[in-house]
Amino acid sequence: MGSIGWWWAAENVHEAMVKLLVDQSVNVDSANIHGRTLLSQAAGRGHEAIVQLLLKYGANIQSADELGRTSLSWAAGQGCKSVVLLLLSSGADLELADRRGRTPLWYAVWQGKTAIVQLFLDIGVDTKRTDGEGRTLLQHAVSGGSEDVVQLLIGRGANIDSTDEHGRRLLSWAAKEGRDPAVRLLLRNGADIEFADRDGKTPLLWAACEGRVYRRAASRQRR
């Protein structure tokens, strides 16, 4: 069976077939045109048995694709907790960032995978670092739309008053984009509703410009 059959077996969870092909000295680190290895594909699909088998036969756990993403990054982003735990116990680097400066935690945050985010935070991953664009984890959490992840990061000390390249705080961005749950969470945690960015716009002004209504939340925050 050629390389096509090898990839088909790995992607479709044919554990016995994968083992047979590995025993025939097939390269376990072969990659597709995007640089994704068999381990990366299996990890992203949550195929724990295949991941374990590939690791047993020497697959490179730190190999990265053309985006710089590792198998751990893909597993974290897809919320595959059992695979994430397996990769971590096998030595995967949870701080290894891709070409955009984003670690596996970033993808779990972006995709709203609360259990994975909780796991990484319990291990002690830094929540204050920024990516290559200067964006924080909390900004990505708000963009991703998971209220649970936003609250989790705030509870672990994420800075709600960090500013972006326009001098705009997260509350302004959330108000502008109509991220209602995030706006409420930020207000409950003390975000400054009067803070103006470089253009002189406050969160309420951004909300007004975009047709958003947050009068009740604002009045409660002032009390």
Tab-separated table of C-alpha atoms in Angstrom:
chain	number	residue	atom	x	y	z
A	1	MET	CA	0.000	0.000	0.000
A	2	GLY	CA	1.391	3.435	-0.968
A	3	SER	CA	1.393	6.776	0.775
A	4	ILE	CA	-2.266	7.433	-0.126
A	5	GLY	CA	-3.327	4.234	1.617
A	6	TRP	CA	-1.142	5.124	4.590
A	7	TRP	CA	-2.841	8.486	5.033
A	8	TRP	CA	-6.284	6.955	4.522
A	9	ALA	CA	-5.645	4.396	7.249
A	10	ALA	CA	-4.441	7.004	9.725
A	11	GLU	CA	-7.258	9.476	9.037
A	12	ASN	CA	-9.988	6.863	9.239
A	13	VAL	CA	-8.913	5.277	12.530
A	14	HIS	CA	-7.792	1.960	11.141
A	15	GLU	CA	-5.438	1.179	14.003
A	16	ALA	CA	-4.566	-2.332	12.833
A	17	MET	CA	-3.812	-1.056	9.326
A	18	VAL	CA	-1.621	1.736	10.689
A	19	LYS	CA	0.327	-0.786	12.743
A	20	LEU	CA	0.748	-3.027	9.720
A	21	LEU	CA	2.078	-0.157	7.620
A	22	VAL	CA	4.426	1.030	10.362
A	23	ASP	CA	5.766	-2.493	10.665
A	24	GLN	CA	6.573	-2.259	6.938
A	25	SER	CA	8.876	0.707	7.701
A	26	VAL	CA	6.579	3.421	6.368
A	27	ASN	CA	7.786	6.897	7.399
A	28	VAL	CA	5.668	7.892	10.404
A	29	ASP	CA	6.622	11.546	9.924
A	30	SER	CA	5.440	11.830	6.335
A	31	ALA	CA	3.474	15.038	5.768
A	32	ASN	CA	0.870	16.354	3.344
A	33	ILE	CA	1.298	19.433	1.128
A	34	HIS	CA	0.504	21.690	4.082
A	35	GLY	CA	3.178	20.127	6.241
A	36	ARG	CA	0.753	18.301	8.497
A	37	THR	CA	2.047	14.945	9.669
A	38	LEU	CA	0.045	11.831	10.392
A	39	LEU	CA	0.404	12.582	14.105
A	40	SER	CA	-1.004	16.067	13.594
A	41	GLN	CA	-3.972	14.739	11.629
A	42	ALA	CA	-4.746	12.015	14.163
A	43	ALA	CA	-4.390	14.417	17.099
A	44	GLY	CA	-6.702	16.982	15.524
A	45	ARG	CA	-9.342	14.329	14.943
A	46	GLY	CA	-9.119	12.999	18.485
A	47	HIS	CA	-7.879	9.541	17.470
A	48	GLU	CA	-6.128	8.675	20.727
A	49	ALA	CA	-5.228	5.100	19.793
A	50	ILE	CA	-3.617	6.210	16.526
A	51	VAL	CA	-1.708	9.002	18.302
A	52	GLN	CA	-0.424	6.539	20.881
A	53	LEU	CA	0.637	4.097	18.176
A	54	LEU	CA	2.461	6.758	16.138
A	55	LEU	CA	4.286	7.993	19.226
A	56	LYS	CA	5.267	4.435	20.071
A	57	TYR	CA	6.876	4.141	16.638
A	58	GLY	CA	8.836	7.359	17.018
A	59	ALA	CA	6.674	10.075	15.471
A	60	ASN	CA	8.114	13.550	16.078
A	61	ILE	CA	5.849	15.081	18.701
A	62	GLN	CA	7.132	18.621	18.080
A	63	SER	CA	6.845	18.631	14.285
A	64	ALA	CA	5.043	21.700	12.949
A	65	ASP	CA	3.086	22.337	9.760
A	66	GLU	CA	3.367	25.305	7.403
A	67	LEU	CA	1.518	27.484	9.929
A	68	GLY	CA	3.872	26.451	12.692
A	69	ARG	CA	1.149	24.504	14.486
A	70	THR	CA	2.017	21.301	16.320
A	71	SER	CA	-0.049	18.216	17.043
A	72	LEU	CA	-0.766	19.606	20.517
A	73	SER	CA	-2.022	22.836	18.992
A	74	TRP	CA	-4.468	20.972	16.757
A	75	ALA	CA	-5.673	18.693	19.545
A	76	ALA	CA	-6.185	21.661	21.874
A	77	GLY	CA	-8.099	23.648	19.273
A	78	GLN	CA	-10.429	20.720	18.624
A	79	GLY	CA	-10.997	20.095	22.337
A	80	CYS	CA	-9.564	16.563	22.287
A	81	LYS	CA	-8.712	16.357	25.983
A	82	SER	CA	-7.584	12.723	26.101
A	83	VAL	CA	-5.189	13.361	23.203
A	84	VAL	CA	-3.944	16.588	24.792
A	85	LEU	CA	-3.176	14.701	28.014
A	86	LEU	CA	-1.427	11.942	26.058
A	87	LEU	CA	0.719	14.419	24.136
A	88	LEU	CA	1.625	16.340	27.283
A	89	SER	CA	2.601	13.148	29.119
A	90	SER	CA	4.756	12.254	26.111
A	91	GLY	CA	6.687	15.530	26.258
A	92	ALA	CA	4.808	17.925	23.964
A	93	ASP	CA	5.809	21.549	24.519
A	94	LEU	CA	2.700	23.475	25.560
A	95	GLU	CA	4.497	26.833	25.202
A	96	LEU	CA	5.641	26.241	21.619
A	97	ALA	CA	4.142	29.033	19.511
A	98	ASP	CA	3.251	29.003	15.827
A	99	ARG	CA	4.223	31.624	13.246
A	100	ARG	CA	1.659	34.047	14.632
A	101	GLY	CA	2.982	33.691	18.162
A	102	ARG	CA	0.066	31.565	19.342
A	103	THR	CA	0.532	28.592	21.652
A	104	PRO	CA	-1.862	25.615	21.932
A	105	LEU	CA	-3.702	27.519	24.674
A	106	TRP	CA	-4.586	30.280	22.197
A	107	TYR	CA	-6.423	27.846	19.950
A	108	ALA	CA	-8.322	26.313	22.869
A	109	VAL	CA	-9.337	29.838	23.913
A	110	TRP	CA	-10.341	30.864	20.381
A	111	GLN	CA	-12.457	27.733	19.887
A	112	GLY	CA	-14.065	28.017	23.332
A	113	LYS	CA	-12.724	24.696	24.608
A	114	THR	CA	-13.215	25.413	28.305
A	115	ALA	CA	-11.950	22.060	29.600
A	116	ILE	CA	-8.683	22.408	27.677
A	117	VAL	CA	-8.228	26.023	28.768
A	118	GLN	CA	-8.825	24.960	32.382
A	119	LEU	CA	-6.262	22.170	32.009
A	120	PHE	CA	-3.567	24.472	30.633
A	121	LEU	CA	-4.231	27.137	33.244
A	122	ASP	CA	-3.995	24.560	36.029
A	123	ILE	CA	-0.602	23.549	34.655
A	124	GLY	CA	0.479	27.176	34.883
A	125	VAL	CA	0.545	28.522	31.339
A	126	ASP	CA	1.154	32.281	31.132
A	127	THR	CA	-2.108	34.173	30.551
A	128	LYS	CA	-0.497	37.579	30.121
A	129	ARG	CA	1.554	36.996	26.978
A	130	THR	CA	0.487	38.478	23.661
A	131	ASP	CA	0.623	36.984	20.172
A	132	GLY	CA	2.542	38.301	17.187
A	133	GLU	CA	-0.161	40.912	16.571
A	134	GLY	CA	-0.067	42.176	20.152
A	135	ARG	CA	-3.417	40.618	21.027
A	136	THR	CA	-4.055	39.068	24.429
A	137	LEU	CA	-5.687	35.761	25.278
A	138	LEU	CA	-8.669	37.629	26.666
A	139	GLN	CA	-9.133	39.458	23.365
A	140	HIS	CA	-9.170	36.120	21.571
A	141	ALA	CA	-11.629	34.730	24.105
A	142	VAL	CA	-14.025	37.622	23.488
A	143	SER	CA	-13.621	37.171	19.727
A	144	GLY	CA	-14.330	33.471	20.074
A	145	GLY	CA	-17.545	34.203	21.937
A	146	SER	CA	-17.239	31.752	24.842
A	147	GLU	CA	-18.544	33.384	28.011
A	148	ASP	CA	-17.129	30.552	30.134
A	149	VAL	CA	-13.626	31.018	28.755
A	150	VAL	CA	-13.791	34.805	29.194
A	151	GLN	CA	-14.829	34.389	32.832
A	152	LEU	CA	-12.170	31.741	33.396
A	153	LEU	CA	-9.388	33.980	32.105
A	154	ILE	CA	-10.604	36.969	34.108
A	155	GLY	CA	-10.690	34.776	37.205
A	156	ARG	CA	-7.071	33.815	36.557
A	157	GLY	CA	-5.926	37.429	36.406
A	158	ALA	CA	-6.197	38.324	32.736
A	159	ASN	CA	-5.988	42.102	32.276
A	160	ILE	CA	-9.368	43.483	31.215
A	161	ASP	CA	-7.879	46.949	30.663
A	162	SER	CA	-5.216	46.031	28.099
A	163	THR	CA	-5.297	48.139	24.931
A	164	ASP	CA	-4.885	47.245	21.281
A	165	GLU	CA	-2.867	49.030	18.603
A	166	HIS	CA	-5.549	51.744	18.420
A	167	GLY	CA	-5.436	52.453	22.139
A	168	ARG	CA	-8.823	50.775	22.461
A	169	ARG	CA	-9.646	48.666	25.489
A	170	LEU	CA	-11.430	45.350	25.289
A	171	LEU	CA	-14.748	46.764	26.506
A	172	SER	CA	-14.829	49.183	23.586
A	173	TRP	CA	-14.114	46.421	21.098
A	174	ALA	CA	-16.747	44.141	22.634
A	175	ALA	CA	-19.322	46.958	22.623
A	176	LYS	CA	-18.532	47.823	19.006
A	177	GLU	CA	-18.866	44.192	17.895
A	178	GLY	CA	-22.031	43.543	19.881
A	179	ARG	CA	-20.511	40.873	22.116
A	180	ASP	CA	-23.239	41.177	24.730
A	181	PRO	CA	-22.116	38.416	27.158
A	182	ALA	CA	-18.552	39.735	27.105
A	183	VAL	CA	-19.719	43.311	27.707
A	184	ARG	CA	-21.703	42.210	30.748
A	185	LEU	CA	-18.807	40.172	32.109
A	186	LEU	CA	-16.312	42.990	31.642
A	187	LEU	CA	-18.626	45.483	33.332
A	188	ARG	CA	-19.240	43.138	36.256
A	189	ASN	CA	-15.496	42.811	36.683
A	190	GLY	CA	-14.887	46.546	36.809
A	191	ALA	CA	-14.048	47.553	33.246
A	192	ASP	CA	-13.996	51.349	32.900
A	193	ILE	CA	-16.960	52.400	30.796
A	194	GLU	CA	-15.704	55.999	30.546
A	195	PHE	CA	-12.243	55.208	29.151
A	196	ALA	CA	-11.661	56.898	25.790
A	197	ASP	CA	-9.366	55.531	23.089
A	198	ARG	CA	-7.066	57.565	20.828
A	199	ASP	CA	-10.045	58.723	18.792
A	200	GLY	CA	-11.807	59.953	21.916
A	201	LYS	CA	-14.446	57.221	21.759
A	202	THR	CA	-15.708	55.535	24.923
A	203	PRO	CA	-17.307	52.077	24.940
A	204	LEU	CA	-20.764	53.684	25.012
A	205	LEU	CA	-19.904	55.855	22.033
A	206	TRP	CA	-18.701	52.811	20.110
A	207	ALA	CA	-21.922	51.019	21.030
A	208	ALA	CA	-23.992	54.020	19.892
A	209	CYS	CA	-22.114	54.205	16.587
A	210	GLU	CA	-22.912	50.549	15.927
A	211	GLY	CA	-26.503	50.715	17.167
A	212	ARG	CA	-25.863	48.705	20.346
A	213	VAL	CA	-27.795	49.342	23.556
A	214	TYR	CA	-26.144	48.843	26.949
A	215	ARG	CA	-27.884	51.439	29.120
A	216	ARG	CA	-28.887	49.024	31.868
A	217	ALA	CA	-25.463	47.436	32.104
A	218	ALA	CA	-23.833	50.862	32.203
A	219	SER	CA	-26.159	52.177	34.907
A	220	ARG	CA	-25.585	49.117	37.083
A	221	GLN	CA	-21.809	49.499	36.700
A	222	ARG	CA	-21.957	53.100	37.956
A	223	ARG	CA	-23.855	52.193	41.147
